[in-house]
Each structure stands twice: as structure tokens, then as C-alpha cells.
Amino acid sequence: MIGWDSSDVGAPDPLRTIGVAIPIPDPYGTELQRWRESFGDPLARSIPTHITLLPPTPVSAAALGSIERHLREVAVTERAFPIRLYGTGTFRPVSPVVFVSLAEGAGSCAQVERKVRSGPLWRSPRFPYHPHVTVAHDLADEVLDRAGKELGHYEARFPVWGFSLYEHGSDGVWRPQRDFPFGADGPGSPESGSPESG
């Protein structure tokens, strides 16, 4: 993955919208993205399949260096852990979202989320943290019902090697900017050529 281009910070402190997430590796990431597209979700192609650690957050370009240092410090203290996705859930009526649930790994995700959401990225959460993989968002109730039913027995297992920093582009697409492998660039990260990294 690429890092922040130093030429980007020459402007007078522009704002960037960033997020931090655990990427869902292929074949599951692509598979769930196709499911999301099949439900007619217009965001399907704009958002890589993921588990959110930090939701969309505006930050100044000048802060990006300290944010990356913070994320490296968080990642080096963590170790790989397994995730098992199984079944679906929803945030309705609070939010029109259907998601694939975490049957294993939610506690580890919450531990990493607390560390990410500290230091230069501290923010008071709007809702209690609930790790999940969105598969349908802001669609008609009957479509959300169908998504919940059709993926009701979906299952996937994979190890989590680390997390990634994403930026929201002017075209509305979220793109990964840098990976932060757990430990000291140990096995399981994309840099080590793990097939699970997608």
C-alpha cells in the first residue's frame, strides 16, 4: 500500500476524511461485496469489505504523520487473532443496516478499536462499538429483510493480520493508504505474502 504523499501536505492544512478498518480477505471480501451489490446497495463498489475500527473521521493533513505513528504503535502491541463470521444481524430501527455477524473475534476487535480510538484519534463514540460487516445499508425494508435472510447462514473463517488506514476520495471511493501489521511486521501481513491477505 502507498503512504501519504508528502506533496499533499503543502496546502494550508486541508482536511482529509480517514477511517481505520480490518480488511476482509478474499475470497470472502469480494464475495460479500458482490452480495452487497446484488441487493442494489449503491455503496457496494465504493467501500471495500471491512470491519470498522474508526468510522469516517475528518483530520487535518498536518496530523497525518502523528496518526500513522499512533497506528504503528497500536499495531506493534497486538497479535494475530481468528475471526469467524456467521449469520446476520441488523441495527434497525436505529439505523437501516443489515450486517454479517462476528461469531468469534468480536472481543479482540473491540480491544484493538479502543487502542486505535485514543491519542490523536480520540473521539467519543456515537454508539457503543459493535464489530460487524455491512452487507446492505439505507435500502428499502423488504430489501434489508432479503439480505438478512439470504445471508442468514453465511460463514467464513480467517486470521486477522492487522488493520489498514483508508481515505475517502473526492469521487466517493474509500481507498487503503497504508497497512499496519500486528507485531513487528510479522507473518500474516500482506508484506509477508500471506495468501489470506487478499
C-alpha positions as MATLAB code, in Angstrom:
seq = 'MIGWDSSDVGAPDPLRTIGVAIPIPDPYGTELQRWRESFGDPLARSIPTHITLLPPTPVSAAALGSIERHLREVAVTERAFPIRLYGTGTFRPVSPVVFVSLAEGAGSCAQVERKVRSGPLWRSPRFPYHPHVTVAHDLADEVLDRAGKELGHYEARFPVWGFSLYEHGSDGVWRPQRDFPFGADGPGSPESGSPESG';
ca = [
       0.000    0.000    0.000;
       1.088    3.581   -0.507;
       1.777    6.066    2.255;
       0.767    9.696    2.369;
       2.380   11.702   -0.430;
       4.452   14.487    1.113;
       3.289   16.822   -1.647;
      -0.239   16.562   -0.257;
       0.661   18.454    2.910;
       1.927   21.578    1.164;
      -1.543   23.148    1.077;
      -2.712   25.183    4.093;
      -3.815   22.355    6.364;
      -6.569   20.769    4.230;
      -8.928   18.293    5.846;
      -8.955   14.623    4.915;
     -11.602   12.077    5.806;
      -9.994    8.891    7.032;
     -11.107    5.591    8.525;
      -9.361    2.589   10.078;
     -10.598   -0.924    9.445;
      -9.771   -4.605    9.303;
      -9.987   -5.645    5.629;
     -11.948   -8.819    4.913;
      -9.612  -11.041    2.867;
     -10.545  -12.685   -0.392;
     -12.366  -14.712   -1.404;
     -14.738  -13.506    1.345;
     -14.228   -9.772    0.809;
     -15.077   -9.917   -2.881;
     -17.885  -12.392   -2.241;
     -19.598  -10.131    0.306;
     -19.074   -7.082   -1.893;
     -20.888   -8.917   -4.701;
     -23.705   -9.803   -2.337;
     -23.978   -6.144   -1.325;
     -24.088   -5.144   -4.974;
     -26.786   -7.752   -5.682;
     -29.051   -6.058   -3.117;
     -28.765   -2.806   -5.065;
     -26.647   -1.001   -2.480;
     -25.117    1.973   -4.345;
     -22.130    1.989   -1.969;
     -21.128   -1.581   -2.811;
     -18.336   -0.596   -5.201;
     -17.175    2.395   -3.170;
     -16.433    0.640    0.120;
     -14.062   -2.337    0.408;
     -15.488   -5.071    2.645;
     -14.259   -4.442    6.174;
     -14.767   -4.372    9.935;
     -14.635   -0.774   11.138;
     -12.217    0.234   13.887;
     -12.524    4.005   13.371;
     -15.521    5.387   11.450;
     -15.168    8.255    8.958;
     -13.208   10.985   10.726;
     -12.087   14.366    9.362;
      -8.473   15.168   10.231;
      -6.022   17.834    9.157;
      -3.324   16.883    6.670;
      -0.760   18.137    9.175;
      -1.910   15.492   11.675;
      -1.392   12.515    9.358;
       2.185   11.873   10.446;
       1.280   11.617   14.122;
      -1.753    9.489   13.249;
       0.399    6.999   11.359;
       2.884    6.855   14.242;
      -0.001    6.221   16.635;
      -1.367    3.402   14.461;
       2.065    1.774   14.209;
       2.386    1.895   17.994;
      -1.038    0.258   18.373;
      -0.353   -2.458   15.805;
       3.014   -3.490   17.220;
       1.397   -4.337   20.577;
      -1.200   -6.674   19.046;
      -1.051  -10.242   17.741;
      -2.993  -12.071   15.044;
      -6.365  -13.462   16.090;
      -9.066  -15.527   14.375;
     -12.397  -14.245   13.150;
     -15.427  -16.341   12.326;
     -18.289  -14.684   10.520;
     -21.660  -16.337   10.837;
     -25.232  -15.262   10.206;
     -26.704  -11.791   10.050;
     -27.993   -9.034   12.276;
     -29.432   -5.553   11.906;
     -29.249   -2.135   13.544;
     -32.872   -1.386   12.700;
     -34.805    0.619   13.777;
     -31.901    2.850   14.865;
     -30.111    2.552   11.518;
     -31.183    0.836    8.248;
     -28.268   -1.612    8.164;
     -28.024   -5.385    7.761;
     -24.683   -6.979    8.539;
     -22.865  -10.286    8.784;
     -22.155  -11.013   12.450;
     -18.937  -11.975   14.196;
     -19.348  -15.303   15.962;
     -15.686  -15.206   17.032;
     -13.192  -12.372   17.323;
     -15.500   -9.562   18.468;
     -13.663   -9.124   21.765;
     -10.296   -8.863   20.034;
     -11.707   -6.320   17.575;
     -13.035   -4.264   20.496;
      -9.612   -4.309   22.164;
      -7.929   -3.003   19.015;
     -10.701   -0.433   18.480;
     -10.169    1.038   21.956;
      -6.453    1.451   21.279;
      -6.992    2.953   17.819;
      -9.554    5.402   19.210;
      -7.052    7.063   21.525;
      -4.265    9.619   21.314;
      -4.616   11.727   18.133;
      -7.684    9.703   17.133;
      -9.581   10.004   20.392;
     -13.260   10.633   19.898;
     -16.369    9.966   21.934;
     -18.245    7.170   20.151;
     -21.737    7.988   18.930;
     -22.867    4.405   19.560;
     -21.366    1.502   21.540;
     -18.808   -0.351   19.426;
     -20.263   -3.407   17.677;
     -17.900   -5.055   15.163;
     -19.725   -6.248   12.034;
     -19.528   -6.472    8.236;
     -22.161   -4.335    6.497;
     -23.889   -6.015    3.537;
     -26.860   -3.672    2.985;
     -27.324   -0.059    4.004;
     -30.096    2.517    3.597;
     -32.271    0.337    1.382;
     -35.991   -0.466    1.426;
     -37.150   -2.637    4.325;
     -38.031   -5.535    2.036;
     -34.518   -5.487    0.553;
     -32.948   -5.383    4.004;
     -35.169   -8.316    5.007;
     -33.988  -10.244    1.945;
     -30.330   -9.523    2.699;
     -30.752  -10.774    6.240;
     -32.457  -13.950    5.048;
     -30.181  -14.798    2.113;
     -27.005  -14.416    4.174;
     -28.544  -15.896    7.305;
     -26.220  -18.913    7.201;
     -23.172  -17.223    5.694;
     -19.932  -18.403    7.326;
     -16.258  -17.557    6.882;
     -13.114  -18.013    8.948;
      -9.817  -16.145    8.588;
      -6.925  -14.781   10.667;
      -6.569  -11.047   11.218;
      -3.014   -9.928   10.392;
      -3.514   -6.233   11.236;
      -5.531   -3.264   10.020;
      -5.456   -0.583    7.325;
      -5.799    3.189    7.101;
      -8.271    4.344    4.445;
      -9.005    7.716    2.876;
     -12.294    8.870    1.371;
     -11.598   10.197   -2.118;
     -13.266   13.144   -3.819;
     -15.001   10.571   -6.044;
     -16.664    8.985   -3.003;
     -14.474    5.860   -3.030;
     -12.666    4.596    0.088;
      -9.086    3.535   -0.692;
      -6.472    1.885    1.547;
      -3.427    4.112    2.145;
      -1.238    2.051    4.449;
      -1.293   -1.319    6.213;
      -0.343   -1.783    9.870;
       0.572   -5.428   10.543;
       0.371   -6.710   14.098;
       3.709   -7.269   15.810;
       6.967   -6.285   14.138;
       5.900   -6.856   10.506;
       5.490  -10.486   11.385;
       3.905  -13.369    9.464;
       0.364  -12.896    8.294;
       0.785   -9.372    6.929;
       0.393   -8.621    3.220;
       4.078   -7.736    3.085;
       4.951  -11.315    4.016;
       2.910  -12.686    1.150;
       0.202  -14.377    3.213;
      -2.469  -15.817    0.901;
      -5.093  -14.765    3.427;
      -4.281  -11.094    2.887;
      -6.342  -10.965   -0.307;
];
